[in-house]
Short mmCIF file of C-alpha atoms in Angstrom, two decimals:
data_model
loop_
_atom_site.label_atom_id
_atom_site.label_comp_id
_atom_site.label_asym_id
_atom_site.label_seq_id
_atom_site.Cartn_x
_atom_site.Cartn_y
_atom_site.Cartn_z
CA MET J 78 13.89 94.60 111.76
CA PRO J 79 16.51 96.26 113.97
CA ARG J 80 19.18 98.28 112.16
CA VAL J 81 22.65 96.65 112.18
CA ARG J 82 25.47 99.06 112.81
CA ALA J 83 28.75 98.49 110.98
CA THR J 84 31.77 98.41 113.27
CA LYS J 85 34.68 100.51 112.03
CA PHE J 86 38.11 98.98 112.73
CA LEU J 87 40.91 101.51 112.79
CA PRO J 88 44.47 100.42 112.00
CA PRO J 89 46.80 100.35 115.01
CA THR J 90 48.62 103.58 115.77
CA GLU J 91 52.40 103.89 115.66
CA GLU J 92 52.55 103.73 119.45
CA GLU J 93 50.39 100.57 119.52
CA ILE J 94 52.66 98.86 116.96
CA ILE J 95 55.73 99.75 119.01
CA ALA J 96 54.03 98.41 122.15
CA GLN J 97 53.21 95.13 120.38
CA MET J 98 56.84 94.73 119.21
CA HIS J 99 58.06 95.55 122.71
CA SER J 100 55.84 92.88 124.23
CA HIS J 101 56.90 90.32 121.63
CA VAL J 102 60.61 90.97 122.26
CA ARG J 103 60.21 90.92 126.04
CA ASP J 104 58.34 87.60 126.00
CA SER J 105 60.28 85.78 123.26
CA VAL J 106 63.94 86.80 122.87
CA ALA J 107 66.75 85.06 124.73
CA ASN J 108 69.89 86.91 125.82
CA ARG J 109 72.40 85.21 123.54
CA PRO J 110 74.30 86.15 120.35
CA GLY J 111 72.20 86.80 117.28
CA VAL J 112 71.16 89.07 114.43
CA TYR J 113 67.93 90.97 113.94
CA ARG J 114 66.02 92.64 111.13
CA MET J 115 63.70 95.66 111.43
CA ILE J 116 60.95 95.19 108.85
CA ALA J 117 58.61 97.87 107.50
CA LYS J 118 54.88 97.37 106.88
CA ASP J 119 55.47 96.61 103.18
CA GLY J 120 58.06 93.91 104.02
CA GLU J 121 61.14 96.03 103.35
CA VAL J 122 64.09 95.23 105.63
CA VAL J 123 65.02 98.72 106.81
CA TYR J 124 67.74 97.83 109.29
CA VAL J 125 69.96 94.87 110.19
CA GLY J 126 71.90 94.60 113.45
CA LYS J 127 73.68 92.10 115.68
CA SER J 128 74.48 91.68 119.35
CA LYS J 129 76.16 89.20 121.66
CA GLN J 130 73.19 89.82 124.02
CA LEU J 131 70.25 89.97 121.66
CA ARG J 132 67.48 90.49 124.21
CA SER J 133 69.26 93.41 125.92
CA ARG J 134 70.04 95.04 122.59
CA LEU J 135 66.48 94.85 121.26
CA LEU J 136 64.94 96.08 124.51
CA SER J 137 67.24 99.10 124.41
CA TYR J 138 65.40 100.34 121.30
CA PHE J 139 62.23 100.78 123.35
CA ARG J 140 64.03 102.80 126.05
CA ALA J 141 65.51 105.25 123.54
CA SER J 142 64.11 108.78 123.44
CA TYR J 143 62.61 110.04 120.21
CA PRO J 144 63.82 111.79 118.08
CA ALA J 145 67.23 112.30 119.71
CA ASP J 146 68.35 108.64 119.65
CA LYS J 147 69.02 106.72 116.45
CA GLY J 148 67.48 103.58 117.98
CA ALA J 149 64.16 105.34 118.55
CA ARG J 150 64.12 106.61 114.97
CA ILE J 151 64.83 103.10 113.65
CA ILE J 152 62.10 101.41 115.71
CA ARG J 153 59.53 103.89 114.37
CA GLN J 154 60.35 102.80 110.83
CA ALA J 155 59.60 99.17 111.70
CA HIS J 156 56.33 97.23 111.73
CA SER J 157 57.86 94.00 113.02
CA ILE J 158 61.16 92.51 114.21
CA GLU J 159 62.69 89.20 113.18
CA TRP J 160 65.77 87.60 114.69
CA ASP J 161 68.00 84.54 114.44
CA TYR J 162 70.33 83.17 117.09
CA GLU J 163 73.99 82.58 116.29
CA PRO J 164 76.51 80.46 118.19
CA SER J 165 78.88 83.36 118.95
CA GLU J 166 79.43 87.09 118.57
CA PHE J 167 81.84 86.41 115.69
CA ALA J 168 79.24 84.30 113.89
CA ALA J 169 76.67 87.06 114.42
CA LEU J 170 79.09 89.63 113.01
CA LEU J 171 79.57 87.63 109.80
CA ARG J 172 75.85 86.93 109.49
CA GLU J 173 75.03 90.61 109.94
CA LEU J 174 77.43 91.59 107.16
CA ARG J 175 75.94 89.03 104.77
CA LEU J 176 72.39 90.17 105.52
CA ILE J 177 73.37 93.79 104.93
CA LYS J 178 74.83 92.82 101.58
CA LYS J 179 71.69 90.86 100.72
CA PHE J 180 69.04 93.42 101.72
CA ARG J 181 70.96 96.73 101.48
CA PRO J 182 68.84 98.28 104.29
CA ARG J 183 68.46 102.02 103.86
CA LEU J 184 69.12 102.73 107.55
CA ASN J 185 72.44 100.86 107.58
CA VAL J 186 74.15 103.96 106.24
CA ALA J 187 77.73 103.08 107.19
CA MET J 188 77.38 99.48 105.95
CA LYS J 189 79.21 98.46 109.12
CA ARG J 190 82.58 99.48 107.69
CA ASP J 191 85.12 101.45 109.68
CA ILE J 192 85.32 104.24 107.09
CA ARG J 193 87.06 106.79 109.27
CA HIS J 194 90.61 105.61 108.65
CA TYR J 195 90.79 103.64 105.42
CA ALA J 196 90.81 104.39 101.72
CA PHE J 197 90.97 102.30 98.56
CA ILE J 198 92.20 102.96 95.03
CA LYS J 199 89.52 102.05 92.52
CA VAL J 200 90.16 100.97 88.93
CA SER J 201 87.05 102.00 87.03
CA ARG J 202 85.32 99.88 84.41
CA GLU J 203 85.37 102.28 81.44
CA ASP J 204 86.74 102.58 77.91
CA ALA J 205 89.76 104.32 79.38
CA SER J 206 89.99 103.16 83.00
CA LYS J 207 90.96 105.68 85.64
CA LEU J 208 92.22 105.50 89.21
CA THR J 209 90.33 107.25 92.00
CA VAL J 210 90.51 107.26 95.81
CA VAL J 211 87.32 105.98 97.46
CA ARG J 212 86.19 105.01 100.96
CA GLY J 213 84.77 101.68 99.86
CA PRO J 214 82.93 99.84 97.09
CA SER J 215 80.04 101.53 95.34
CA GLY J 216 78.04 99.76 92.66
CA ASN J 217 79.51 97.56 89.94
CA ASP J 218 81.52 100.16 88.07
CA ALA J 219 84.96 98.93 89.19
CA VAL J 220 87.31 96.29 87.81
CA VAL J 221 89.13 95.91 91.15
CA TYR J 222 90.11 97.89 94.24
CA TYR J 223 93.55 98.23 95.83
CA GLY J 224 94.09 98.75 99.53
CA PRO J 225 93.30 99.35 102.23
CA PHE J 226 95.40 102.48 102.73
CA ILE J 227 95.52 104.88 105.66
CA GLY J 228 95.19 108.64 105.12
CA VAL J 229 92.84 109.64 102.32
CA SER J 230 94.57 112.94 101.59
CA ARG J 231 98.05 111.44 101.36
CA VAL J 232 96.82 108.63 99.12
CA ALA J 233 95.06 111.15 96.87
CA VAL J 234 98.24 113.20 96.46
CA ALA J 235 100.32 110.10 95.68
CA LEU J 236 97.71 108.89 93.22
CA ARG J 237 97.83 112.23 91.41
CA GLU J 238 101.60 111.74 91.00
CA LEU J 239 101.01 108.22 89.65
CA ASN J 240 98.43 109.52 87.16
CA ASP J 241 100.78 112.29 86.03
CA VAL J 242 103.86 110.14 85.54
CA LEU J 243 101.94 107.53 83.53
CA GLY J 244 99.64 109.93 81.67
CA LEU J 245 96.39 108.46 83.00
CA ARG J 246 93.21 110.49 82.88
CA ASP J 247 91.40 111.82 85.93
CA CYS J 248 88.46 113.51 84.21
CA LYS J 249 84.77 112.80 84.77
CA SER J 250 83.31 109.44 83.78
CA SER J 251 80.88 111.30 81.50
CA GLN J 252 83.79 112.49 79.35
CA LYS J 253 83.63 110.74 75.97
CA MET J 254 86.74 108.80 74.91
CA HIS J 255 88.05 108.73 71.34
CA PHE J 256 91.23 106.75 70.73
CA ALA J 257 93.58 107.25 67.80
CA ASP J 258 92.84 103.79 66.40
CA GLN J 259 89.07 104.28 66.44
CA PRO J 260 87.58 105.36 63.10
CA ASP J 261 85.73 108.65 62.87
CA LEU J 262 82.02 108.28 62.27
CA PHE J 263 81.80 111.96 61.36
CA PRO J 264 85.21 113.07 60.02
CA SER J 265 84.02 116.60 59.38
CA VAL J 266 83.39 117.24 63.07
CA SER J 267 86.44 118.92 64.62
CA ARG J 268 87.69 117.69 67.96
CA THR J 269 87.78 119.91 71.01
CA PRO J 270 91.16 120.77 72.54
CA GLY J 271 92.39 118.55 75.37
CA CYS J 272 92.27 119.53 79.02
CA ILE J 273 95.10 121.34 80.76
CA ARG J 274 96.72 118.04 81.84
CA PHE J 275 96.91 116.92 78.22
CA GLU J 276 98.30 120.30 77.14
CA VAL J 277 101.15 120.05 79.69
CA ASN J 278 101.90 116.39 78.82
CA LYS J 279 100.49 114.86 82.00
CA CYS J 280 97.72 112.90 80.26
CA LEU J 281 97.86 110.71 77.15
CA GLY J 282 94.67 112.33 75.89
CA PRO J 283 92.42 109.35 75.18
CA CYS J 284 89.52 111.77 74.71
CA VAL J 285 91.11 113.55 71.73
CA ALA J 286 92.60 110.58 69.87
CA ALA J 287 96.11 111.40 71.11
CA CYS J 288 96.81 107.75 71.96
CA SER J 289 95.66 104.29 70.93
CA VAL J 290 93.69 101.83 73.03
CA ASN J 291 96.80 99.69 73.53
CA GLU J 292 99.02 102.64 74.45
CA TYR J 293 96.64 103.70 77.20
CA ALA J 294 96.08 100.11 78.39
CA LYS J 295 99.85 99.61 78.65
CA GLN J 296 100.18 102.58 81.01
CA MET J 297 97.22 101.43 83.09
CA GLN J 298 98.79 97.97 83.32
CA MET J 299 101.98 99.55 84.64
CA ALA J 300 99.95 101.40 87.27
CA ARG J 301 98.26 98.17 88.37
CA GLN J 302 101.59 96.33 88.55
CA PHE J 303 102.93 99.14 90.74
CA LEU J 304 99.89 98.91 93.04
CA ASP J 305 100.32 95.12 93.14
CA GLY J 306 103.94 95.57 94.18
CA SER J 307 105.23 93.61 91.18
CA SER J 308 106.83 96.57 89.34
CA ASP J 309 108.57 99.83 90.23
CA GLY J 310 108.09 101.24 86.72
CA PRO J 311 106.66 104.65 87.78
CA LEU J 312 109.43 105.11 90.36
CA GLU J 313 112.07 104.31 87.75
CA ILE J 314 110.58 106.90 85.37
CA LEU J 315 110.66 109.61 88.03
CA GLU J 316 114.19 108.65 89.07
CA ARG J 317 115.43 108.95 85.48
CA GLU J 318 113.78 112.38 85.15
CA MET J 319 115.27 113.49 88.47
CA ASN J 320 118.77 112.37 87.46
CA SER J 321 118.42 113.99 84.04
CA ALA J 322 117.39 117.31 85.59
CA SER J 323 120.27 117.08 88.04
CA GLU J 324 122.82 116.39 85.26
CA GLN J 325 121.55 119.51 83.48
CA MET J 326 122.05 121.38 86.78
CA ASN J 327 118.33 122.16 86.94
CA TYR J 328 118.29 121.45 90.63
CA GLU J 329 114.92 123.05 91.25
CA LEU J 330 113.24 120.68 88.78
CA ALA J 331 115.26 117.78 90.20
CA GLY J 332 113.85 118.66 93.63
CA VAL J 333 110.32 118.55 92.25
CA PHE J 334 110.93 115.05 90.86
CA ARG J 335 112.56 114.03 94.16
CA ASP J 336 109.41 115.03 96.07
CA LYS J 337 107.18 113.20 93.60
CA LEU J 338 109.37 110.12 93.97
CA ALA J 339 109.12 110.31 97.77
CA ARG J 340 105.32 110.48 97.67
CA LEU J 341 105.03 107.44 95.40
CA ASP J 342 107.64 105.58 97.43
CA SER J 343 105.59 106.25 100.57
CA LEU J 344 102.49 104.83 98.88
CA ARG J 345 104.41 101.70 97.87
CA ASP J 346 105.71 101.19 101.42
CA GLN J 347 102.21 101.56 102.82
CA PHE J 348 100.62 98.93 100.61
CA LYS J 349 103.52 96.59 101.35
CA ARG J 350 102.79 96.94 105.08
CA MET J 351 99.07 96.48 104.48
CA ARG J 352 99.66 93.41 102.33
CA PHE J 353 101.84 91.94 105.09
CA ALA J 354 99.04 92.58 107.61
CA VAL J 355 96.52 90.85 105.35
CA GLU J 356 98.83 87.85 104.91
CA ASN J 357 99.00 87.53 108.71
CA LEU J 358 95.22 87.03 108.77
CA SER J 359 95.66 83.45 107.58
CA PHE J 360 94.90 80.69 110.10
CA VAL J 361 92.27 78.26 111.36
CA TYR J 362 90.03 79.98 113.90
CA ASP J 363 88.05 77.93 116.42
CA VAL J 364 85.24 79.87 118.13
CA PRO J 365 83.44 78.45 121.19
CA GLY J 366 79.70 78.73 120.74
CA HIS J 367 76.53 78.89 122.82
CA ALA J 368 75.57 75.51 124.35
CA GLY J 369 78.62 73.82 122.83
CA ASN J 370 77.84 74.89 119.25
CA ASP J 371 81.49 75.56 118.42
CA ARG J 372 82.44 76.66 114.91
CA THR J 373 85.72 76.55 113.00
CA TYR J 374 86.61 79.08 110.32
CA ILE J 375 89.37 78.65 107.75
CA ILE J 376 90.65 82.18 107.12
CA ARG J 377 93.07 83.06 104.34
CA ARG J 378 94.26 86.59 103.59
CA GLY J 379 91.55 88.16 105.71
CA LEU J 380 88.62 86.27 104.17
CA VAL J 381 86.60 83.32 105.50
CA ARG J 382 87.13 80.55 102.92
CA GLN J 383 85.37 77.69 104.76
CA GLU J 384 83.14 77.37 107.83
CA LEU J 385 82.19 74.15 109.64
CA ASN J 386 81.33 72.60 113.00
CA THR J 387 84.43 72.22 115.16
CA PRO J 388 85.69 68.62 114.77
CA ARG J 389 85.49 66.27 117.73
CA SER J 390 86.44 62.83 116.43
CA ASN J 391 89.70 61.83 114.75
CA GLU J 392 87.79 61.34 111.52
CA GLU J 393 86.38 64.90 111.66
CA LYS J 394 89.84 66.29 112.49
CA SER J 395 91.29 64.47 109.51
CA ALA J 396 88.58 65.92 107.27
CA LEU J 397 89.39 69.41 108.57
CA LYS J 398 93.10 68.88 107.86
CA HIS J 399 92.25 67.87 104.30
CA LEU J 400 90.05 70.96 103.86
CA VAL J 401 92.76 73.26 105.24
CA ASP J 402 95.33 71.77 102.86
CA GLU J 403 92.93 72.31 100.00
CA VAL J 404 92.31 75.98 100.87
CA PHE J 405 95.93 76.90 101.49
CA SER J 406 97.39 74.94 98.57
CA SER J 407 95.19 76.63 95.98
CA SER J 408 97.05 79.15 93.86
CA GLU J 409 96.34 82.75 94.78
CA SER J 410 98.32 85.65 93.42
CA ASP J 411 100.22 87.83 95.89
CA SER J 412 98.25 90.91 94.95
CA SER J 413 96.79 93.98 96.63
CA ALA J 414 93.79 93.77 94.31
CA LEU J 415 90.39 93.17 95.92
CA MET J 416 87.08 92.41 94.31
CA THR J 417 84.11 94.51 95.39
CA HIS J 418 82.48 91.78 97.48
CA GLU J 419 85.72 91.09 99.41
CA ILE J 420 86.35 94.54 100.84
CA ASP J 421 83.69 94.58 103.56
CA GLU J 422 84.62 91.15 104.89
CA LEU J 423 88.33 91.96 104.90
CA MET J 424 87.69 95.17 106.83
CA LEU J 425 85.35 93.37 109.22
CA LEU J 426 87.87 90.64 110.05
CA ALA J 427 90.76 93.11 110.31
CA SER J 428 88.73 95.19 112.77
CA TRP J 429 87.66 92.11 114.78
CA PHE J 430 91.19 90.80 115.26
CA ARG J 431 92.61 94.28 115.84
CA ASN J 432 90.11 94.81 118.66
CA ASN J 433 90.56 91.24 119.96
CA PRO J 434 94.32 90.49 119.65
CA ASP J 435 94.08 87.54 122.05
CA GLU J 436 91.85 85.81 119.50
CA VAL J 437 94.70 85.81 116.96
CA ASP J 438 97.05 84.16 119.47
CA ARG J 439 94.40 81.60 120.36
CA ALA J 440 93.74 80.83 116.69
CA VAL J 441 97.44 80.26 116.01
CA ARG J 442 97.79 78.01 119.09
CA TRP J 443 94.71 76.04 118.08
CA SER J 444 96.03 75.60 114.55
CA LYS J 445 99.38 74.29 115.84
CA ALA J 446 97.66 71.93 118.27
CA PHE J 447 96.02 70.19 115.30
CA ASN J 448 99.16 70.43 113.15
CA LEU J 449 97.31 72.75 110.75
#
């Protein structure tokens, strides 16, 4: 009998995979708004993107030169490309953000946030919470965030003044806390001295049992009320100390307190301006869509609260009016506090309307036209 030779099938090379994806995109993708996902061989979503001209955007990846261009490096991580059409660029922008949050692609390093200009104050989730300046949310180790603020360095300096005046800690999260009202498990073990901030009376010393849980929590609550804009407690403390130093003719010390007061006052003015800007991002936004697929978004304080097809009939318009009343009548505290999941969407919408100011005017006109 003749010998049968086994045929050896080699897996496709990287260049062959890229050629197959190129052909698939060229033959299948329409040039309209949409989102896309770059998927690795094992099914991992390595990158998520969006475009108002999806076909042009995807084809540009195959024209990029490797390794100089980011697009060429991304396409070489992919084994396939998936995409979905969206009715508008705005819809694609929101969808992209939600997919990034869902898949956390490793190549979406910036997470689509404009991190160059903004900072947030984070309240950590620890035994003795602390305030730190961050660029954006990271993990689930925060109670809330405050912001956005402009100028990381200035915010950091002001926050240091706030920590000092209220005696809040700024040490590492790994530092063990031991409050005065917590019983000693090993009474014979001597405590280590406090840090320099504790020694100079700028920290309550929750790590060396120098304060109780409630004493520390009270000071943190005052800090949060200040950041919310509902209390000027820290400013009043500094003003009293400044006046006291001045009455004792210690004008140099009074000047130090005056400068501290100015830095905190500047921080308060900034979050008041930011809060006003966020409040202005409250309207009903109608967005024309591809092939008449128009969408209406109910936006309150920089967040999309409801999304629906743009109403055509009187009945649909009445239903929209009812939904708007429901969204805007719900109680919502006038606070600068943001939950982790809200920050990215707030920044996204703020950036969109900052770059497209005519869209704000159109949204307001549309809202008035429907008596919303």
